[in-house]
Amino acid sequence: MESPADKMYILFHLSMGRDGKLKAFNRIWKIYSNRITFYITQIIPEEGYTVEDCHQEVMLKIYQGLDTFRAEYSLKPWIYTIARNHSLDYLKRKRADSIDDIDTLPAPGGRNPESEFISSEIFTAFEDSMKKLSDDDSQIAYLRFYEGMKLKEIAAVMNMNINTVKTRITAVKKNLQDDLRGWI
Amino acid sequence: MKIEKIIKEYYSVKVSSTGPMPFPEAISRDKRQYRRTVLNESLVNIGFHVILAAVVIAGLYRFNNGSTLSVSITKRAEEISLNIIIDRKLEQLNSNIKILKNNINTRGSL
């Protein structure tokens, strides 16, 4: 998980020139690589699109964008804004291309058999309920409940009004609560 | 269980179950290229420092052997002073020879 120490580490290394930039990026890679992969799967459809390609491009954009990263920026919204904007661009580009030309690679999403939560009925019900969410709602839920981002930051990432974000979060919670009535 | 907690747990499971992605090739290339550049720069730096150290050591060696220099200067000074003495002696000899020649000529004419 990101901590102020991570941001300090990244800013410190960014001030050290090119070698520092690589070290800063390695830290981002370590913390965010999997999280960005999952976030991308919330934006691009699982079939017909290559999550790996998009992930590579997003990470490259983040690496290139590190030159413009400033101390006053929050790392998380900055990263997710790049991830979202680039994933949407990627989707647009791929839709313009012929579907036949696209290598199909299913999005990673294998289950961990060791987790009791995954094998539980509540997880299955929850997953079904999450699948009903729109792409935007699922991204908002992820940024809010997993990443713990502020409404203002989510609004900036999603390019939405803060009140819309608030309304959507309330709606997501209500829908999930309705679907999971009896378990929670 | 609170709904927020379930959502967070759900996403934790989903995120941790995503497979590892390969490190971007462009950045790896950049990294390798950068390492090469750094290595070249390091070699140039090392070379420069070796030359600098050699110059300093040679200078110190010469400085330590300063007595050799002063000896050679003294020698040269002695040589110059000897030359002056020899020149003077030669001049004296010349003038004496001239005097002798004059004396011989004067006696001959008598």
Short mmCIF file of C-alpha atoms in Angstrom, two decimals:
data_model
loop_
_atom_site.label_atom_id
_atom_site.label_comp_id
_atom_site.label_asym_id
_atom_site.label_seq_id
_atom_site.Cartn_x
_atom_site.Cartn_y
_atom_site.Cartn_z
CA MET A 1 0.00 0.00 0.00
CA GLU A 2 1.09 3.53 -0.67
CA SER A 3 2.42 5.50 2.26
CA PRO A 4 3.82 9.03 2.63
CA ALA A 5 7.22 7.35 2.80
CA ASP A 6 6.66 5.95 -0.70
CA LYS A 7 5.86 9.40 -2.05
CA MET A 8 8.93 10.81 -0.29
CA TYR A 9 11.04 8.00 -1.72
CA ILE A 10 9.73 8.68 -5.22
CA LEU A 11 10.22 12.46 -4.97
CA PHE A 12 13.69 12.04 -3.52
CA HIS A 13 14.78 9.74 -6.32
CA LEU A 14 13.18 11.92 -8.97
CA SER A 15 15.44 14.73 -7.83
CA MET A 16 18.47 12.49 -8.43
CA GLY A 17 18.29 12.49 -12.23
CA ARG A 18 17.83 9.60 -14.60
CA ASP A 19 19.03 6.83 -12.33
CA GLY A 20 16.69 8.16 -9.65
CA LYS A 21 13.80 8.16 -12.12
CA LEU A 22 14.30 4.44 -12.70
CA LYS A 23 14.36 3.78 -8.97
CA ALA A 24 11.20 5.85 -8.46
CA PHE A 25 9.49 3.95 -11.26
CA ASN A 26 10.55 0.60 -9.79
CA ARG A 27 8.85 1.56 -6.53
CA ILE A 28 5.67 2.50 -8.41
CA TRP A 29 5.87 -0.75 -10.33
CA LYS A 30 6.18 -2.72 -7.10
CA ILE A 31 3.20 -1.02 -5.45
CA TYR A 32 0.87 -0.42 -8.38
CA SER A 33 1.54 -2.94 -11.14
CA ASN A 34 -1.13 -5.44 -10.04
CA ARG A 35 -3.54 -2.73 -8.96
CA ILE A 36 -3.30 -1.02 -12.33
CA THR A 37 -3.78 -4.36 -14.09
CA PHE A 38 -7.01 -4.86 -12.17
CA TYR A 39 -8.10 -1.26 -12.73
CA ILE A 40 -7.56 -1.69 -16.48
CA THR A 41 -9.79 -4.75 -16.45
CA GLN A 42 -12.52 -2.51 -15.05
CA ILE A 43 -12.25 -0.28 -18.13
CA ILE A 44 -11.54 -2.53 -21.06
CA PRO A 45 -13.66 -5.58 -21.89
CA GLU A 46 -12.14 -8.94 -21.08
CA GLU A 47 -12.65 -10.40 -24.53
CA GLY A 48 -10.94 -9.20 -27.67
CA TYR A 49 -8.57 -6.79 -25.95
CA THR A 50 -5.12 -7.27 -24.55
CA VAL A 51 -4.86 -6.13 -20.96
CA GLU A 52 -1.12 -6.80 -21.06
CA ASP A 53 -0.59 -4.39 -23.98
CA CYS A 54 -2.62 -1.68 -22.32
CA HIS A 55 -0.80 -2.25 -19.02
CA GLN A 56 2.57 -1.89 -20.75
CA GLU A 57 1.49 1.36 -22.38
CA VAL A 58 0.07 2.74 -19.12
CA MET A 59 3.26 1.91 -17.22
CA LEU A 60 5.35 3.48 -19.95
CA LYS A 61 3.17 6.63 -19.79
CA ILE A 62 3.68 6.73 -16.02
CA TYR A 63 7.44 6.35 -16.50
CA GLN A 64 7.53 9.12 -19.08
CA GLY A 65 5.22 11.29 -16.99
CA LEU A 66 7.46 11.08 -13.91
CA ASP A 67 9.40 14.07 -15.28
CA THR A 68 6.31 16.19 -14.67
CA PHE A 69 5.40 14.76 -11.25
CA ARG A 70 5.50 17.42 -8.54
CA ALA A 71 5.52 17.31 -4.74
CA GLU A 72 2.10 18.96 -4.53
CA TYR A 73 0.46 16.12 -6.51
CA SER A 74 -1.09 13.13 -4.80
CA LEU A 75 0.51 10.02 -6.20
CA LYS A 76 -2.56 7.80 -6.31
CA PRO A 77 -4.91 10.12 -8.25
CA TRP A 78 -2.03 11.04 -10.56
CA ILE A 79 -1.38 7.38 -11.40
CA TYR A 80 -5.04 6.45 -11.79
CA THR A 81 -5.73 9.48 -13.99
CA ILE A 82 -3.01 8.30 -16.37
CA ALA A 83 -4.29 4.72 -16.18
CA ARG A 84 -7.88 5.73 -16.91
CA ASN A 85 -7.14 8.22 -19.68
CA HIS A 86 -4.73 5.91 -21.40
CA SER A 87 -6.98 2.86 -21.09
CA LEU A 88 -9.85 4.82 -22.64
CA ASP A 89 -7.54 5.95 -25.47
CA TYR A 90 -6.36 2.39 -25.92
CA LEU A 91 -9.95 1.15 -26.10
CA LYS A 92 -10.85 3.81 -28.65
CA ARG A 93 -7.81 2.93 -30.79
CA LYS A 94 -8.52 -0.79 -30.66
CA ARG A 95 -12.18 -0.32 -31.51
CA ALA A 96 -11.11 1.64 -34.56
CA ASP A 97 -8.87 -1.25 -35.65
CA SER A 98 -10.27 -4.46 -36.97
CA ILE A 99 -11.17 -6.86 -34.18
CA ASP A 100 -9.57 -9.68 -36.22
CA ASP A 101 -6.16 -8.05 -35.87
CA ILE A 102 -6.27 -8.04 -32.11
CA ASP A 103 -4.55 -10.77 -30.16
CA THR A 104 -6.91 -12.16 -27.64
CA LEU A 105 -5.62 -12.50 -24.13
CA PRO A 106 -8.13 -12.90 -21.37
CA ALA A 107 -7.73 -10.57 -18.44
CA PRO A 108 -6.02 -12.16 -15.49
CA GLY A 109 -8.41 -13.02 -12.74
CA GLY A 110 -7.67 -16.45 -11.40
CA ARG A 111 -8.95 -17.22 -7.97
CA ASN A 112 -6.78 -17.95 -5.01
CA PRO A 113 -8.02 -21.32 -3.69
CA GLU A 114 -6.54 -20.66 -0.27
CA SER A 115 -8.81 -17.81 0.49
CA GLU A 116 -11.89 -18.76 2.44
CA PHE A 117 -13.57 -15.59 1.33
CA ILE A 118 -13.34 -16.55 -2.34
CA SER A 119 -14.89 -19.94 -1.82
CA SER A 120 -17.65 -18.54 0.34
CA GLU A 121 -21.19 -18.09 -0.95
CA ILE A 122 -21.08 -14.42 -0.06
CA PHE A 123 -18.14 -13.93 -2.43
CA THR A 124 -20.03 -15.53 -5.32
CA ALA A 125 -23.10 -13.44 -4.61
CA PHE A 126 -20.97 -10.37 -4.25
CA GLU A 127 -19.13 -11.02 -7.50
CA ASP A 128 -22.44 -11.45 -9.34
CA SER A 129 -23.62 -8.20 -7.88
CA MET A 130 -20.38 -6.39 -8.82
CA LYS A 131 -20.69 -7.61 -12.39
CA LYS A 132 -23.98 -5.75 -12.64
CA LEU A 133 -22.23 -2.43 -12.01
CA SER A 134 -21.44 -0.15 -14.94
CA ASP A 135 -17.74 0.36 -15.84
CA ASP A 136 -17.71 3.80 -14.24
CA ASP A 137 -19.44 2.63 -11.06
CA SER A 138 -17.08 -0.27 -10.70
CA GLN A 139 -14.08 2.07 -11.10
CA ILE A 140 -15.54 4.51 -8.57
CA ALA A 141 -16.16 1.67 -6.10
CA TYR A 142 -12.61 0.42 -6.56
CA LEU A 143 -11.04 3.84 -6.10
CA ARG A 144 -13.20 4.61 -3.08
CA PHE A 145 -13.32 1.34 -1.18
CA TYR A 146 -10.03 -0.28 -2.13
CA GLU A 147 -7.75 2.68 -2.76
CA GLY A 148 -9.47 4.80 -0.10
CA MET A 149 -9.36 7.90 -2.28
CA LYS A 150 -11.20 11.10 -1.41
CA LEU A 151 -14.35 12.06 -3.34
CA LYS A 152 -12.51 15.08 -4.77
CA GLU A 153 -9.67 12.86 -6.03
CA ILE A 154 -12.07 10.33 -7.56
CA ALA A 155 -13.95 13.17 -9.27
CA ALA A 156 -10.65 14.36 -10.77
CA VAL A 157 -9.67 10.88 -11.98
CA MET A 158 -13.11 10.15 -13.43
CA ASN A 159 -13.51 13.68 -14.80
CA MET A 160 -16.87 13.96 -13.03
CA ASN A 161 -18.65 16.31 -10.71
CA ILE A 162 -17.99 15.55 -7.04
CA ASN A 163 -21.75 15.28 -6.35
CA THR A 164 -22.12 12.72 -9.14
CA VAL A 165 -19.36 10.65 -7.55
CA LYS A 166 -21.07 10.89 -4.16
CA THR A 167 -24.44 9.87 -5.62
CA ARG A 168 -22.90 6.94 -7.47
CA ILE A 169 -21.10 5.66 -4.38
CA THR A 170 -24.35 5.76 -2.42
CA ALA A 171 -26.15 3.95 -5.26
CA VAL A 172 -23.44 1.27 -5.49
CA LYS A 173 -23.61 0.64 -1.76
CA LYS A 174 -27.39 0.45 -1.83
CA ASN A 175 -27.43 -1.97 -4.78
CA LEU A 176 -24.86 -4.23 -3.16
CA GLN A 177 -26.68 -4.14 0.16
CA ASP A 178 -29.94 -5.07 -1.58
CA ASP A 179 -28.30 -7.96 -3.44
CA LEU A 180 -26.56 -9.23 -0.33
CA ARG A 181 -29.56 -8.98 1.97
CA GLY A 182 -29.49 -12.02 4.19
CA TRP A 183 -25.67 -12.24 4.27
CA ILE A 184 -24.92 -8.86 5.80
CA MET B 1 -19.91 -7.45 8.23
CA LYS B 2 -20.02 -3.89 6.87
CA ILE B 3 -20.50 -3.50 3.14
CA GLU B 4 -17.35 -1.32 2.80
CA LYS B 5 -15.27 -4.06 4.40
CA ILE B 6 -16.66 -6.70 2.04
CA ILE B 7 -16.01 -4.48 -0.99
CA LYS B 8 -12.43 -3.88 0.14
CA GLU B 9 -11.85 -7.57 0.75
CA TYR B 10 -13.36 -8.42 -2.63
CA TYR B 11 -11.02 -5.99 -4.41
CA SER B 12 -8.01 -7.22 -2.39
CA VAL B 13 -8.71 -10.74 -3.62
CA LYS B 14 -9.17 -9.55 -7.21
CA VAL B 15 -6.00 -7.43 -7.19
CA SER B 16 -3.83 -10.12 -5.63
CA SER B 17 -5.13 -12.68 -8.11
CA THR B 18 -4.00 -10.64 -11.12
CA GLY B 19 -1.01 -12.28 -12.73
CA PRO B 20 2.36 -10.50 -12.82
CA MET B 21 2.82 -8.34 -15.89
CA PRO B 22 6.10 -8.17 -17.80
CA PHE B 23 8.23 -5.10 -17.16
CA PRO B 24 7.84 -2.68 -20.11
CA GLU B 25 10.44 -3.47 -22.75
CA ALA B 26 11.04 0.20 -23.60
CA ILE B 27 11.98 0.94 -19.98
CA SER B 28 14.21 -2.15 -19.76
CA ARG B 29 16.03 -0.99 -22.90
CA ASP B 30 16.31 2.49 -21.44
CA LYS B 31 17.70 0.98 -18.26
CA ARG B 32 20.29 -1.11 -20.12
CA GLN B 33 21.28 1.84 -22.31
CA TYR B 34 21.58 4.03 -19.23
CA ARG B 35 23.75 1.44 -17.49
CA ARG B 36 26.03 1.33 -20.56
CA THR B 37 26.30 5.13 -20.57
CA VAL B 38 27.04 5.15 -16.86
CA LEU B 39 29.68 2.45 -17.38
CA ASN B 40 31.34 4.44 -20.18
CA GLU B 41 31.26 7.59 -18.11
CA SER B 42 32.72 5.68 -15.18
CA LEU B 43 35.54 4.33 -17.35
CA VAL B 44 36.35 7.82 -18.65
CA ASN B 45 36.27 9.12 -15.06
CA ILE B 46 38.54 6.36 -13.84
CA GLY B 47 40.95 6.96 -16.75
CA PHE B 48 41.04 10.68 -16.04
CA HIS B 49 41.69 10.10 -12.36
CA VAL B 50 44.46 7.61 -13.11
CA ILE B 51 46.17 10.17 -15.38
CA LEU B 52 45.70 12.87 -12.76
CA ALA B 53 47.13 10.61 -10.06
CA ALA B 54 50.13 9.79 -12.29
CA VAL B 55 50.81 13.49 -12.87
CA VAL B 56 50.55 14.23 -9.14
CA ILE B 57 52.81 11.30 -8.23
CA ALA B 58 55.38 12.37 -10.83
CA GLY B 59 55.23 15.92 -9.48
CA LEU B 60 55.68 14.71 -5.93
CA TYR B 61 58.57 12.53 -7.02
CA ARG B 62 60.26 15.48 -8.67
CA PHE B 63 59.51 17.64 -5.66
CA ASN B 64 61.06 15.05 -3.36
CA ASN B 65 64.08 15.01 -5.62
CA GLY B 66 64.42 18.80 -5.38
CA SER B 67 68.00 18.36 -4.11
CA THR B 68 68.95 16.95 -7.54
CA LEU B 69 67.71 20.14 -9.10
CA SER B 70 69.61 22.33 -6.68
CA VAL B 71 72.73 20.22 -7.20
CA SER B 72 72.49 20.66 -10.94
CA ILE B 73 71.93 24.41 -10.50
CA THR B 74 74.97 24.62 -8.23
CA LYS B 75 77.00 22.61 -10.71
CA ARG B 76 75.97 24.91 -13.50
CA ALA B 77 76.81 27.96 -11.41
CA GLU B 78 80.21 26.50 -10.59
CA GLU B 79 80.79 25.77 -14.27
CA ILE B 80 79.93 29.36 -15.16
CA SER B 81 82.23 30.77 -12.48
CA LEU B 82 85.02 28.42 -13.62
CA ASN B 83 84.49 29.56 -17.18
CA ILE B 84 84.83 33.16 -16.06
CA ILE B 85 88.06 32.34 -14.20
CA ILE B 86 89.40 30.44 -17.20
CA ASP B 87 88.48 33.34 -19.51
CA ARG B 88 90.30 35.75 -17.22
CA LYS B 89 93.34 33.48 -17.08
CA LEU B 90 93.33 33.19 -20.85
CA GLU B 91 93.14 36.97 -21.18
CA GLN B 92 96.04 37.27 -18.75
CA LEU B 93 98.01 34.71 -20.72
CA ASN B 94 97.31 36.54 -23.95
CA SER B 95 98.43 39.84 -22.52
CA ASN B 96 101.57 38.20 -21.05
CA ILE B 97 102.36 36.61 -24.41
CA LYS B 98 101.96 40.01 -26.07
CA ILE B 99 104.32 41.58 -23.50
CA LEU B 100 106.87 38.81 -24.06
CA LYS B 101 106.66 39.22 -27.84
CA ASN B 102 107.20 42.97 -27.47
CA ASN B 103 110.20 42.39 -25.21
CA ILE B 104 111.74 39.94 -27.69
CA ASN B 105 111.18 42.35 -30.57
CA THR B 106 112.72 45.22 -28.57
CA ARG B 107 115.84 43.11 -27.68
CA GLY B 108 116.20 41.95 -31.31
CA SER B 109 116.20 45.47 -32.64
CA LEU B 110 118.91 46.46 -30.17
#
